[in-house]
Structure formats: structure tokens, C-alpha cells
Short mmCIF file of C-alpha atoms and ligand atoms in Angstrom, two decimals:
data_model
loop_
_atom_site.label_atom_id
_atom_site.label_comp_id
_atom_site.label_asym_id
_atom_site.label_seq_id
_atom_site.Cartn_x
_atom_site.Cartn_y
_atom_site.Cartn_z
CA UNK A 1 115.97 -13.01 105.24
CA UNK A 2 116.73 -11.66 108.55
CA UNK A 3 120.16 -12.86 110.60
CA UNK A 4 117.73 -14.24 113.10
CA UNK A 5 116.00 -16.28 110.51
CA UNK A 6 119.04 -17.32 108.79
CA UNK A 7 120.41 -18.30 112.10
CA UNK A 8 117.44 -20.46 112.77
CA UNK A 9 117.89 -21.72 109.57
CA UNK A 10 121.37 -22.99 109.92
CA UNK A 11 120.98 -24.06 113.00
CA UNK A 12 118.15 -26.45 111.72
CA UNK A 13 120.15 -27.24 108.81
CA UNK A 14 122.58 -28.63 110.87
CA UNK A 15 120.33 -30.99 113.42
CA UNK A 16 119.66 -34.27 112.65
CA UNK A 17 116.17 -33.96 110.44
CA UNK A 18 112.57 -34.97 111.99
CA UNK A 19 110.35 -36.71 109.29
CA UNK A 20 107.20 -35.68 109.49
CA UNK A 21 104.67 -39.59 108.91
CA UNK A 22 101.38 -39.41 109.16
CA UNK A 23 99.54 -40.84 112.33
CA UNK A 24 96.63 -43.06 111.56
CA UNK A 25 94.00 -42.76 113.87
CA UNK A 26 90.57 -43.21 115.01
CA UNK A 27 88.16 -41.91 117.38
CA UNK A 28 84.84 -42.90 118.45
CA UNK A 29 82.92 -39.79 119.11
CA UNK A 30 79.65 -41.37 119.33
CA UNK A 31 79.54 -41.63 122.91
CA UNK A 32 81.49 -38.24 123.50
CA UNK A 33 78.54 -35.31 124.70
CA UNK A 34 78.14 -31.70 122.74
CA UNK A 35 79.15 -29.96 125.87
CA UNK A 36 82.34 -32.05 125.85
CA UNK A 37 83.88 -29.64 128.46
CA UNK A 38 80.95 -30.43 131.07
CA UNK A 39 81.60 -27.21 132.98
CA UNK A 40 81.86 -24.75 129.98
CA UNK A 41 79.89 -25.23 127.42
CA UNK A 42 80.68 -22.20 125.63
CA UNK A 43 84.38 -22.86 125.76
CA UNK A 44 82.97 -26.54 123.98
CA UNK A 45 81.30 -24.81 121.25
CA UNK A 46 83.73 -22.43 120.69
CA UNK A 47 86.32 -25.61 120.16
CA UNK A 48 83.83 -27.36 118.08
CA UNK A 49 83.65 -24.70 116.15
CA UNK A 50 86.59 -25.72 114.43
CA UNK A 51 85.38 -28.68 112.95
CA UNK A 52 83.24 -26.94 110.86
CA UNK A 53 85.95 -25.33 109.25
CA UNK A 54 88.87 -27.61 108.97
CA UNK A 55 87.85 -30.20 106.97
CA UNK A 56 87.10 -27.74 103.52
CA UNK A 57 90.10 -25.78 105.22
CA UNK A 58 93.09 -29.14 105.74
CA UNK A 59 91.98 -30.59 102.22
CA UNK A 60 92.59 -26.77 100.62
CA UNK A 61 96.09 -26.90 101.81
CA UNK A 62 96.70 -30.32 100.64
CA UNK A 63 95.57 -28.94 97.35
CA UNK A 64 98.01 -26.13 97.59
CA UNK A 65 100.97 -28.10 98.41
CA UNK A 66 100.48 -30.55 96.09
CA UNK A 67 100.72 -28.06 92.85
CA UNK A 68 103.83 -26.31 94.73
CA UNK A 69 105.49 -29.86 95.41
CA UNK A 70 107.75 -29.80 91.43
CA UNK A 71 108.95 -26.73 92.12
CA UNK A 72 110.53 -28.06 95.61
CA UNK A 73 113.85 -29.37 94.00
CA UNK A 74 115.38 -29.28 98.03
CA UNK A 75 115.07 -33.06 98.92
CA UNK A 76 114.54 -32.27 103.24
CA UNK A 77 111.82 -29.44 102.13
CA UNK A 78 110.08 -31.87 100.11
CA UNK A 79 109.94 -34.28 102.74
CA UNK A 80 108.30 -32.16 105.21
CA UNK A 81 105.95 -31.05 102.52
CA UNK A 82 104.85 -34.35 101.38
CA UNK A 83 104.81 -35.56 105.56
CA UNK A 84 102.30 -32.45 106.08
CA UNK A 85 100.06 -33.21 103.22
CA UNK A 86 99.87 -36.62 104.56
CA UNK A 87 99.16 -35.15 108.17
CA UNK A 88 96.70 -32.63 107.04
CA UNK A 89 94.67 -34.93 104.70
CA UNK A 90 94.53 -37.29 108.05
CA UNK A 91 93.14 -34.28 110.22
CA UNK A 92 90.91 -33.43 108.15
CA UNK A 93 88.81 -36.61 107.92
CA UNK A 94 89.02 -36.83 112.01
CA UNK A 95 87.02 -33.60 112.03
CA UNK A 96 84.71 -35.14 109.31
CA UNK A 97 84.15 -37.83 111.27
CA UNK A 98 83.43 -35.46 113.88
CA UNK A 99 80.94 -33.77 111.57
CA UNK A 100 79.07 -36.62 110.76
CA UNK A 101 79.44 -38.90 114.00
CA UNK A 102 79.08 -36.21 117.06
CA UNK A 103 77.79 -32.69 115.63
CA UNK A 104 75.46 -34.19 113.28
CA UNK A 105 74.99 -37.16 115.47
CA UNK A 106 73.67 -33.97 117.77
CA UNK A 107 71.27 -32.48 116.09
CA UNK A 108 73.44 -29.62 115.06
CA UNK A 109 72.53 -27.80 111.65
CA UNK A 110 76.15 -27.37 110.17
CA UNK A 111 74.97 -26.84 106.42
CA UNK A 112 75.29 -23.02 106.95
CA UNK A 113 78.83 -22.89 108.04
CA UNK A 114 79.91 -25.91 105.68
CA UNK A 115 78.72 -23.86 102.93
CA UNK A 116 80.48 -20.67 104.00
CA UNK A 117 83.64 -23.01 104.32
CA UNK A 118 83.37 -24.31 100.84
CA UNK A 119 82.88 -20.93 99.46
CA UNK A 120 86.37 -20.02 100.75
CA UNK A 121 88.34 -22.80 100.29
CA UNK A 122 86.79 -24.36 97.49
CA UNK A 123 86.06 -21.22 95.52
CA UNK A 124 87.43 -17.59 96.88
CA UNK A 125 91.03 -19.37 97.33
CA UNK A 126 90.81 -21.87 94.85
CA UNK A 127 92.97 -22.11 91.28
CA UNK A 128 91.70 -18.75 90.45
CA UNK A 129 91.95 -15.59 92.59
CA UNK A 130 88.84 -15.01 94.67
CA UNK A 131 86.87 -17.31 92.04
CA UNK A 132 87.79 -14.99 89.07
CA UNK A 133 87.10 -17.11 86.07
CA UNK A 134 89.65 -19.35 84.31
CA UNK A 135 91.40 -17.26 81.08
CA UNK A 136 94.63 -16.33 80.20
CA UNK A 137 94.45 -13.43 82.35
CA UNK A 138 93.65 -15.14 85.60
CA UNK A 139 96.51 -17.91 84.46
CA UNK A 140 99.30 -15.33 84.52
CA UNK A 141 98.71 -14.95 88.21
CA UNK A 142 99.56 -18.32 88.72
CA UNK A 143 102.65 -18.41 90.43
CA UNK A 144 102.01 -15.35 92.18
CA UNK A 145 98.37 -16.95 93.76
CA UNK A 146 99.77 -19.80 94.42
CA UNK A 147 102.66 -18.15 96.50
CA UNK A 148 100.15 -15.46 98.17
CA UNK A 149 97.75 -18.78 98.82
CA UNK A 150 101.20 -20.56 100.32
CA UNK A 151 101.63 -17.32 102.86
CA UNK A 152 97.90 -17.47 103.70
CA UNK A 153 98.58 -21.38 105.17
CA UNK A 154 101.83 -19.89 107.08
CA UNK A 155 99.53 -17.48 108.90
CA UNK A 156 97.01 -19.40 109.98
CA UNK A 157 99.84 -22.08 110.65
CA UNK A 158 100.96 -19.89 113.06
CA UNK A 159 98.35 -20.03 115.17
CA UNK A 160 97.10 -23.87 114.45
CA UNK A 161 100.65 -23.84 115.98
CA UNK A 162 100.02 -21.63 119.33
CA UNK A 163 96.42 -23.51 119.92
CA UNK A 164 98.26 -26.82 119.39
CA UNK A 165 100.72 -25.76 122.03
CA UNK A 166 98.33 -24.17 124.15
CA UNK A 167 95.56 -27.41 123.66
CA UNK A 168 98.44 -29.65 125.00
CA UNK A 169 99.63 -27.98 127.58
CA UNK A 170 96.43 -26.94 128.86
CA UNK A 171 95.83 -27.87 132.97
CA UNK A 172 92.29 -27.23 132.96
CA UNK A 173 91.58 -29.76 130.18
CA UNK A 174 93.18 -32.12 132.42
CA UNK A 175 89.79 -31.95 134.81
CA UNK A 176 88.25 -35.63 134.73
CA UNK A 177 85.05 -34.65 133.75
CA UNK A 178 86.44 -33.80 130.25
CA UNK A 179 85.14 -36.49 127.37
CA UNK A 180 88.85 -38.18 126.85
CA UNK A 181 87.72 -39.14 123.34
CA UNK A 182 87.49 -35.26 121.91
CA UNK A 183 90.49 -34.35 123.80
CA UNK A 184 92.78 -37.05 122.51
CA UNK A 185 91.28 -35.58 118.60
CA UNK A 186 92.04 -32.08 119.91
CA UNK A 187 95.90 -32.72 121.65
CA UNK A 188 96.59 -35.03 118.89
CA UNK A 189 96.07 -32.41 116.22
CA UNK A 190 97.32 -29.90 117.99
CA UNK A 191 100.86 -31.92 118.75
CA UNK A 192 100.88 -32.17 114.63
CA UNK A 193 100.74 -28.86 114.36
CA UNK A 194 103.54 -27.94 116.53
CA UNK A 195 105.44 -30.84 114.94
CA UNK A 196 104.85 -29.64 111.84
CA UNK A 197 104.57 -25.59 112.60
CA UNK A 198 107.72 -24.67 110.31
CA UNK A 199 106.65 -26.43 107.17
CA UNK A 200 104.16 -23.58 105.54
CA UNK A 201 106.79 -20.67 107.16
CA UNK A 202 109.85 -22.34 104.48
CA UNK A 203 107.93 -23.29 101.85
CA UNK A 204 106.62 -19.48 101.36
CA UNK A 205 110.47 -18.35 102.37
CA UNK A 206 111.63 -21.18 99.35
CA UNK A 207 109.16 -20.01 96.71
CA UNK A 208 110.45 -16.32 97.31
CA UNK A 209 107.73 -15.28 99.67
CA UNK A 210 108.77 -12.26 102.25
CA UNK A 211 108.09 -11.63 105.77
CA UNK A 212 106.28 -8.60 104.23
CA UNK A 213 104.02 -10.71 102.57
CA UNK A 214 103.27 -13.20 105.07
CA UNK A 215 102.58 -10.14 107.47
CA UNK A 216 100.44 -8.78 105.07
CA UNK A 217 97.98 -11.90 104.86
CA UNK A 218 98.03 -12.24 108.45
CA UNK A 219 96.18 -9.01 108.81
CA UNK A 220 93.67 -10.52 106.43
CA UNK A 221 93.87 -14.06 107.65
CA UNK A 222 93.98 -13.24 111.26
CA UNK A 223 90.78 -11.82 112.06
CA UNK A 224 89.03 -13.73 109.70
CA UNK A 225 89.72 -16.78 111.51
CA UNK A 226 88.28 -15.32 114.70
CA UNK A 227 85.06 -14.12 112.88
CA UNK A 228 84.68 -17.15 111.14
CA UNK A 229 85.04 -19.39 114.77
CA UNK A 230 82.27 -16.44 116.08
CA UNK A 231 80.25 -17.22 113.57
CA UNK A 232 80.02 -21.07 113.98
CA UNK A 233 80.21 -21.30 117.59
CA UNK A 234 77.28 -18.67 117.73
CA UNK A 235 74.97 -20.46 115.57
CA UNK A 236 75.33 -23.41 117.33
CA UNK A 237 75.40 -21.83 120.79
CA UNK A 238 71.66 -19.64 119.53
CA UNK A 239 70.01 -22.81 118.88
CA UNK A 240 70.64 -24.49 122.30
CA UNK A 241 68.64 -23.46 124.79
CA UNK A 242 70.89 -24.50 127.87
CA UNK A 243 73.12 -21.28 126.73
CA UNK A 244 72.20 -18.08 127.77
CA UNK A 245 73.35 -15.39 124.89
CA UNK A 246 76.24 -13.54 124.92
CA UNK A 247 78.74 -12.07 122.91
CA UNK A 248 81.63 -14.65 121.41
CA UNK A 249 84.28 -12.11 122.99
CA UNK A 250 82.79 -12.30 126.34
CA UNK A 251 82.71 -15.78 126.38
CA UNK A 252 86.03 -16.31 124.97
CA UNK A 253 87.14 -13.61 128.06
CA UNK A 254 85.52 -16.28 130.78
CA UNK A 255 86.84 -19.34 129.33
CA UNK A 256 90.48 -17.79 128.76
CA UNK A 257 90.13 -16.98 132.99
CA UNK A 258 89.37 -20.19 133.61
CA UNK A 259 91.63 -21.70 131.47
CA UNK A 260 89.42 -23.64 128.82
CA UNK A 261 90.25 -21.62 126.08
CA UNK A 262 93.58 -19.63 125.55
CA UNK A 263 93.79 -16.22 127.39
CA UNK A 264 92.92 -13.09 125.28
CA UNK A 265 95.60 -11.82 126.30
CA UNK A 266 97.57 -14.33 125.19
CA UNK A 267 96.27 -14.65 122.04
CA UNK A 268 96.96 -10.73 121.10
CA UNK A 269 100.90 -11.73 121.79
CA UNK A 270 100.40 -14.43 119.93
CA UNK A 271 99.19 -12.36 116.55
CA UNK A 272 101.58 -9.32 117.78
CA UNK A 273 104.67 -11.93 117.78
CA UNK A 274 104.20 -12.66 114.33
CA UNK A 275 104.66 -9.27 113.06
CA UNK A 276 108.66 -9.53 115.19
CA UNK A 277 110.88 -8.97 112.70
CA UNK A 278 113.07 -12.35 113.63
CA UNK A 279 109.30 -13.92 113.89
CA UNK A 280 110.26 -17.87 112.59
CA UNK A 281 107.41 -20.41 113.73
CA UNK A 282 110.34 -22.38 115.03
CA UNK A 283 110.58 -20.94 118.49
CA UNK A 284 106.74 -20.92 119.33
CA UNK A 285 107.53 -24.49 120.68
CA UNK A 286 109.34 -27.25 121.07
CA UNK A 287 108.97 -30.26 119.02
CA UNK A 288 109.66 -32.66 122.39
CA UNK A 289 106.16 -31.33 123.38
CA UNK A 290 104.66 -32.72 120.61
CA UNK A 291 106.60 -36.29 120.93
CA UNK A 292 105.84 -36.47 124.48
CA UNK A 293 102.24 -36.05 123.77
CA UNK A 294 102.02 -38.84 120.91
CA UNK A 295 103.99 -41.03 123.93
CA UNK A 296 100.63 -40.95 125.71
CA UNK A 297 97.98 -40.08 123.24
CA UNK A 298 95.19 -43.36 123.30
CA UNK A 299 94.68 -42.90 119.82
CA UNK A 300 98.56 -42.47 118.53
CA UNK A 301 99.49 -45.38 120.76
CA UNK A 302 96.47 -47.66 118.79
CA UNK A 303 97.42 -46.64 115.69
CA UNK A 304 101.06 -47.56 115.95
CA UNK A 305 100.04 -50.62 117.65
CA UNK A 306 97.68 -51.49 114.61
CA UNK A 307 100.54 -50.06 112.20
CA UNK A 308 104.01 -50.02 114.05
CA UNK A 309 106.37 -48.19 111.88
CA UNK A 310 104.19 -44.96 110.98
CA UNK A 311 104.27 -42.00 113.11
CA UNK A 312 107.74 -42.45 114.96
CA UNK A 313 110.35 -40.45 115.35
CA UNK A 314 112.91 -40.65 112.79
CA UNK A 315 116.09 -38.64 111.91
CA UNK A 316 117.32 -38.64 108.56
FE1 FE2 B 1 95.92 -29.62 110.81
FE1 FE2 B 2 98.92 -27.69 110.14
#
């Protein structure tokens, strides 16, 4: 551990500790259009490309988590493990309900991507490395896959993290042409993620993971994320003919100008920062950001309303 981590560490150690609840909400996405960001709907289907994803993606980590949970004997770890299981499994239907109520709701062929999503989650990264079959072999590898599968989640944590920042913060989502209801989803997730952004980064750092190792699956994990978002955005964006073709990295270039996706630019930091040797998930932002955004979210707000004591704010 680096003195910048350990720092962090015992800095956090020392502040009162934020329980991670789960947040039950709802959103109709019925009414909510497929170009959901009127003006760019490139930018749209390059954010609804994530739904595709996420569902087989959220329910993987739950998985992972859940076998890693008895050897957590460090009550505040196991707290914010068992709080982001509870907020994962909870994303994870919203985007299913997205599947099913908007995309499919659409017209949008999804089976394609679903499948590919399955393949990796339920089957390349599942109990067995890369689908290798079940045997004593393969079962010696246990506690190793299960640590290298615990690194994978902190990498792409790390940038569920910096799109949940950026997704909140974002002024040119604020236009009032944007549909509210697939916002709220978006911000809403993306405030859960920077709540919860230091969660995956421990647990690897508990179960003896390195920074080396975590770097190391980033170079995997990194670029895989952006092919797989290319790939689903694209096959959506081929088959409507009110998009003119174009490459994913030239649209992602005009929407990051105008502000309806994240910069490129800022995006390269964002991978480059994680290879810092003092890199901890902690300082990629604040956790008021995320509070302050639950303080207004529509959904949040009817959830605790329906269900007052989950979701706040509590220091134990
Ligand atoms: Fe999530
Ligand atoms: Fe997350």
C-alpha cells in the first residue's frame, strides 16, 4: 500500500462512516422517446447503450460479492459490501425495465448484444475462468479468480464512478428538452456510483489484491468497455434511419464538444489517472455530490416518500 493510500485510508477510518441503503425506485419510461437527448441522438444511443450491458453486468457483481462476503471478517467493509450488492441488484432491474419498457418498447433488436453480455458475465467471468469447465483443476483457482474477478469490478468501478460524476454534473443535460424520466435513471445511478465508488477499490486491497493487479485488468477491462458501448450503440444507431453513419469515435468527439457525453479528452485522464501510483477512487469525487443529487432526484424523493427510512444518510 502506498503512503497516499494508507493516508486515505486513515483518514476514512477516522470519519464518521456513510452506510451505503439501497434506494427503491421507479421510473416510467414508457412515455420517455429513443432519442431521449432530442438534439443528439447519437450521444442518446451511445447512453442507451449501457442498458444493454448492465443488467447481465450489476447482477455479475452481486454474484461476486456475495461468495467474497465470509471472508470479510471487518464489520464497516462488510457493510459497504452488503449496501452495494443491495444498490447494484436495484440498478440493475432499472435498466431491465429499461430493456423491456423503452428499448424494446422501441422496436430495438437487443437479443444480439444481450447475448454477447451473457456470454461475459454469465460464462467467460463466471465460477470458472473464462468458462473453463468445473474440475479440481479449475477449483484450485478459486481464490485467485475470485480476487482477479474482484479487481475487474474496481476497474470498471472506476469509471461507473467518473460517468456518475460527470452524468450529474453535466450542464448540457440540464437543456429542457431532455426526457426528465431517463435522466433522473441516469443521475440517480450515477450518484450511487460515486457514493459507492470506494467499495470494489478495498475489497480487492482487503482480499490481498495490488495496485499492480488492478492496473493490470484495467488495460483489459478498459477498452473493452468502450468496444463493447461501440458495439451496442452502433447496432442500434445502423438500424435507424434518422442517423447518418459514422464512426462511434467521431460521434463520441461531437457529443464530448457539446457536452452530451464526457470529453475525450477527459476520458483519457480519466483511464491515465488510474494508473497514478496514489490512484484511490476516493478523490474522483465527493460524496456531497451524490447526496445533493438524491436531495432533488424525482424518483429518490418518491421512493423515500413511499419508504421513509431507506436511502438516507446515516453515520455509524
Ligand atoms: Fe451500478
Ligand atoms: Fe457500482
Amino acid at each position: 500500500m502506498t503512503l497516499a493510500t494508507h493516508t486515505s485510508t486513515a483518514l476514512k477510518s477516522a470519519a464518521p462512516h456513510h452506510k451505503l441503503l439501497p434506494r427503491r425506485v421507479r421510473f416510467d419510461l414508457t412515455q420517455s422517446p429513443l432519442h431521449w437527448i432530442p438534439h443528439d441522438p447519437e450521444a442518446s444511443y451511445i447512453i442507451n447503450s449501457i442498458h444493454l450491458l448492465l443488467p447481465a453486468g450489476e447482477f455479475w457483481f452481486c454474484r461476486v460479492y456475495n461468495k467474497v462476503l465470509p471472508q470479510i471478517k471487518d464489520e464497516r467493509l462488510r457493510s459497504d459490501v452488503q449496501g452495494f450488492i443491495r444498490q447494484e441488484a436495484i440498478h440493475a432491474r432499472s435498466h431491465e425495465t429499461a430493456l423491456e419498457d423503452y428499448l424494446s418498447a422501441h422496436g430495438v433488436r437487443t437479443a444480439e448484444m444481450l447475448q454477447l453480455a451473457s456470454l461475459i458475465f454469465d460464462n467467460l467471468l463466471a465460477d470458472r475462468p473464462l468458462g473453463m469447465p468445473d474440475n479440481f483443476m479449475t477449483r484450485r483457482l478459486d481464490g485467485w479468480w475470485l480476487r482477479q474477478r474482484v479487481g475487474i469490478i474496481a476497474a470498471i468501478e472506476h469509471f461507473t464512478c467518473v460517468f456518475g460524476k460527470w452524468v450529474v454534473e453535466s450542464e448540457a443535460l440540464n437543456a429542457p428538452n431532455i426526457d426528465p424520466a431517463m435522466l433522473d435513471l441516469f443521475r440517480w445511478h450515477g450518484a450511487e456510483e460515486v457514493e459507492h465508488r470506494n467499495v470494489a477499490h478495498e475489497l480487492h486491497e482487503a482480499i490481498g489484491g495490488t495496485a499492480r493487479e488492478r492496473q493490470a485488468w484495467a488495460l483489459v477491462v478498459f477498452p473493452a468497455l468502450f468496444g463493447l458501448l461501440a458495439l451496442g450503440s452502433n447496432q442500434m444507431m445502423r438500424r435507424d434511419p434518422g442517423v447518418a453513419p459514422d464512426s462511434f469515435f467521431r460521434r463520441w468527439w461531437r457529443s464530448g464538444k457539446t457536452g452530451t457525453l464526457p470529453s475525450i479528452e477527459s476520458v483519457l485522464a480519466a483511464g491515465l489517472r488510474y494508473f497514478e501510483p496514489d490512484y484511490h477512487p476516493d478523490s474522483e469525487a465527493p460524496l456531497e455530490l451524490a447526496l445533493a443529487y438524491f436531495a432533488k432526484s424525482p424518483a429518490v424523493q418518491a421512493a423515500m416518500a413511499r419508504e421513509p427510512v431507506q436511502g438516507k444518510s446515516v453515520a455509524a
